């Protein structure tokens, strides 16, 4: 019997970093979470429970086994130092992009998407973002801070520019956020209506997709810091994946705000693991198209 | 720095009682609960978790910040003495109504609605009740008692009169209850069909709305004593709120049967907090119309 | 006061075995569960929580009180010895069938259905199986074993024959399983489309129904070993029950893969208890037709 | 294979009532619980989890298998009607005593002990009570009621008389209760000191033992309504059992205030199951002495 | 009936701020928590569950009812901004001290004690600190930050000076911390030995007591971020309280690191509520001595 | 920034297999568990939560950082096939022993120790076993099987021989097991008395230590399949570690029966992580002595 070091990569994503086309990394950061923290544990929770999800997707008719994906684990976060954490995420994303690989990030709170978008914008000048979420995340500041999981998309707008952000499923925020959104971004409240049309428009543009797990109804994903009733069913998300399949230039993606300890049933971990599989396959699918 | 006594009012409902238009109170009573008790903890659980819900509602385009609501907390319940508990609830409701304020109650088991309806009937002679629930609550008696969470609406019918009760979402009860309902009340089984028409009919009548959280599917609200599968989604409830907005004479409301400890994820608390916000805003909306 | 031994039969199913038309038994076996075990506790969890479900069904307009059902409890399982466990289940099923009674089994993992089908096939030569599940369960082998909860239906196919298995709701499996299914069974992916037509075709044939609780979305039934997001709502299952009412020759049924400790809210127990009530009533309904 | 009705008797206590020397019954009542209800579920939780405890006790060198014990299950409680509940408990106890059997009761809240003591006092004129508890339960009234889990022992004192109650482990109550206790009963605060001496004194007197599970530290038994830190270890309780073995006239006993859903680990159920085994064996042991 | 705003003060500590001798405040901060966050919820969890603890202490023979204590609730924390949070805590402590009141703080992570000690040092030049904890908290820095729950006492040493810190119960840390401690502070590993002697020495000196709830064994207080097995029993803490009663110049205290959601049984909340009662009474006791 | 594959080794035990002196492996097997399964998840749960334990031990004054330990993760278990599982464990142990490394195993159920002992016996002819456990595990057979977690030590005795097994802390079993033990092994019931003397006797003999986590009281380690009240405190186990330090020829060890999902507080994981650290350091300590 041959023994070697423990390998707890997500599902069958056991490629070495250098060989991989897609790279999974996770970010154990929840420093600016305003209600219930705990998203720092998401990455490893998804890894450990990923044995409960198959490598084959009957939705995509693709299998993780047939693609090269590396899982590099949790980034080291200097807990309590927000700026330094964001710098580390930015560096990791730059490294992956410079190595011509496609990143898939598992958050952490949603602020972790900000440095990723910054790194992507430097590579893709005309970057568009599809943002599935229950919350607007469009505050100018929050508790006096510019950088927070409630402000990150407003801050990202500063470099993404007007009309480059497409939000769907939004059902919580302050009045000012909704007003601001009308002028500067595409925002669909409450559901995914218009997503197919948006995808059609974005078909050949560089697109990054960020999924806040709380876009789903708390019935589907109770393991999240700020559950917001009235959300989407998982079948709606599967329908969204079908749309995403048409994006020829899908360049990166993330899944954030899973807080595993808040759902003792483990169902939210299963939601996150399945979503990770589908999104990683979608990233490979888009890579195939570009080859 | 100025320090003053702790204020754990629901969300931003921090008005003094004398200044308020709408008054929130909660009732820590679960004495006649037949299966799993624990609804006595609902009021404070909703208060503590209400920081997770925004004061602004994108559904109503209204904000709690713009209205005067006072939260007077749990009533003192003499535990184990059903009659005395009901008397206390009746007295509190009378006080609020006499002060020309609009009450919103957080239960407790559903029997707590009985004394509230009694007080309302004394003020509004032609009172109608919209009742969202999984269970009929129409037994003549239960375990030999007339007053129980399984009988309260049958008992209330004695003073409300025939055809003044509109039930929706009902999917559990004894055969006799369903038979009785056909003759004496409006009862819609399984879903909310006919709710829009009922609201149209009741538009100018004094209407009290009582929402048993178990009208929702246990997937949406598992934190309740007697979960009954096959219920409504939260989006259905949001649709119902839209209908309720048309009631010109909405005079009071409650939300009952939340049992917070039964849902360790806290999702049911979020459901209750959001529902409380929407219903309190609907009560203010109706007040505005009547001004 | 007359005292007698504790009776924890499911709901009001307190008939003696000899007097019963339908017999409930449960199987505390989860030996081949690949992810999270615990289905062995399903039977007694459903019994204890069955006081939360009414004996009357407004869906069927039938009451358990009006029919003779006996609950014989957990079979004795020699833990760890898979073959011996399956033999015991087979023997129990044979006994019940030989006594001209109709069995309803509560699993246990899904492998427990294999010996039941074997016993049924010996009585009903042209047996058809309706199989609601998230997973194909069609592997040729699993971890090197022929007998497993991931293989049982492939193994059962060996005696059931081609085109005698009707699967609905399937959304997880390996590519080979989906390919194999196309040739040998009726398989509907993702939902219940075609179920009404299948029931019409099977109307007069001997039909056994096996329900894996994970055919439901994990939102509805989180208490299961391998939650698979994107499943059915409970209202879909209620619709399926309506179809099943048309089966004139429904000869047996089971509900498997409930893992009660994984859902601390108890909602999944309620799902299982209500499903048990409906299925037991459907079995009585079919018996009535055949009388 | 022979099939018969499900038998969920505690462990191996499967004797018919008529044949038994000791009779277990449980009381699903928590109507006057002031903090967290849920003790109504104790009886069946102990039954279901009793398969985790051996029938043989290495402490007593006795086995449940060698004695005749019947488990008659939960008494029917008219929920919400305190007086009627107490009457039912009294009737059951009288029945068992009249049939010359020895009762062991599983509560329920501690008020359930009151009617049992009343029935015992009518049979044993010089009845003594050993009472292990964290709380005094000696209030004259509670929330205006004479009958409550916080008053039951003060009420029982009215017929038991001065100096017939021996309390140990008490660490919570109002000042007045502690003052009253000094004059009317034997009360040991905080621990079991003096228990051996008390047993020596009571050796030949008729003694009833009532154990509130919260006499144990919440570390040992967190599944209880009002956990009170600073309590006894389980080894202390085992030592107490050794003392109880010397009571020649131990005539009955109970274990109350287990609230199973409050301890998701199930450890408190194990504590209750083991305590039930030891106490039932102690009751048989005393019976043997009296034969 | 008179209605007024909800009052969720700890137990019966309902005095207005201006009238109070002792002031309870809580700090919802867990920004530098390295393992499992959640201590931000401690204050309100203790408030809500404080109805489970009596106002009378049989240990102190004192009652909260007889003393004036005000509970001013959670301080407002700018989430994610560590320095600003510490400044707010410092300001609150200064305010209370300037008003000649005695503060009792409920944390939050242990870093919250740092600004409190700073404020105390400015009032009490020769301040001594008794520190009960599992962890040394004596790192020079942690993840590159000077201010962290793992460094706070080392940082406080810089203004407290050598030999003014008395640690007990310490059982986790890095080797360097233990080495450093030997030279600069009094440190007792593993248990409370020497505490009586320390109290004797500190009898007339100004003493602040900070209790990390994880000084207790995780069996006693599992609801904490970094459980460290091998800790103290609650009876040991009660013994420590007895020693503290001898401190004539006890000037302030806190209880930190309760993470309520990590213990679903609520037992840790009970530990925190009882400890708060005892410590508040000890603060009043010392005030009495100084009058 | 340099990225490489995720490494979830226990704490800082990140050595490559070939470089290591001590090798950690885990066994996800719970096939013969009679009550509550789930120990299969122990290994990865301990890995993920090991960030909560320091690498330095103040008990041993040793640090994991100073030693070479490799963590090779979960062995692949063919679920449901008991014999094949045991063969795999045997092979892994043989491999490690042949490579002149010292194994530390994390179970799994206790049966996993059987093949390990078999492999050790082949290397160490006069092997002694110290066995800390609540249960005897000395049945001749269990449910008709020779190989079970309730029989493994009786089976191991067949090759270990009389008087080579030293049991401590035993408090549950059948009468026959206790009788058999008197003749064939050293068995201490209820506590660790005699452990120091046993260690003295075994000082220079090859000793394997197997620790069933349920030797601890369920208060300390509720996350285990069959909690048995009346067990040891963690301080007792620390005392045992001090004794073990004197064993000059400690050749291997394991920790079994952790069932992480049964303790939602995570305290049992902390117990297991700390015990693993101490035992791994003890194995290195013994290696040092032998060098």
Short mmCIF file of N, CA and C in Angstrom, two decimals, chain B residues 11-12 37 41 51 54 58 141 203-204 228-229 253 269:
data_model
loop_
_atom_site.label_atom_id
_atom_site.label_comp_id
_atom_site.label_asym_id
_atom_site.label_seq_id
_atom_site.Cartn_x
_atom_site.Cartn_y
_atom_site.Cartn_z
N UNK B 11 -36.47 46.16 15.55
CA UNK B 11 -35.81 46.99 14.55
C UNK B 11 -35.70 48.44 15.02
N UNK B 12 -36.27 49.37 14.29
CA UNK B 12 -36.17 50.79 14.65
C UNK B 12 -37.48 51.33 15.23
N UNK B 37 -44.10 22.64 22.33
CA UNK B 37 -44.22 24.01 22.85
C UNK B 37 -42.96 24.82 22.53
N UNK B 41 -41.17 32.04 23.35
CA UNK B 41 -39.91 32.76 23.15
C UNK B 41 -39.89 33.61 21.89
N UNK B 51 -32.21 42.99 13.88
CA UNK B 51 -31.11 43.77 13.28
C UNK B 51 -30.72 43.19 11.93
N UNK B 54 -33.75 45.00 7.16
CA UNK B 54 -33.67 46.45 6.91
C UNK B 54 -34.94 47.15 7.37
N UNK B 58 -38.56 47.25 0.07
CA UNK B 58 -38.68 47.50 -1.37
C UNK B 58 -40.02 47.03 -1.93
N UNK B 141 -64.11 21.48 20.76
CA UNK B 141 -63.28 21.42 21.96
C UNK B 141 -62.07 20.54 21.66
N UNK B 203 -62.71 45.32 1.09
CA UNK B 203 -61.90 46.54 0.94
C UNK B 203 -62.22 47.63 1.96
N UNK B 204 -63.48 47.85 2.20
CA UNK B 204 -63.83 48.96 3.08
C UNK B 204 -64.36 48.53 4.45
N UNK B 228 -46.46 21.42 8.99
CA UNK B 228 -47.41 20.71 8.12
C UNK B 228 -46.95 20.88 6.68
N UNK B 229 -46.31 19.85 6.11
CA UNK B 229 -45.77 19.96 4.75
C UNK B 229 -46.86 20.29 3.72
N UNK B 253 -53.52 43.28 13.39
CA UNK B 253 -52.96 42.07 12.81
C UNK B 253 -52.08 41.36 13.84
N UNK B 269 -36.75 32.87 12.28
CA UNK B 269 -36.75 34.21 12.89
C UNK B 269 -36.71 35.28 11.82
#
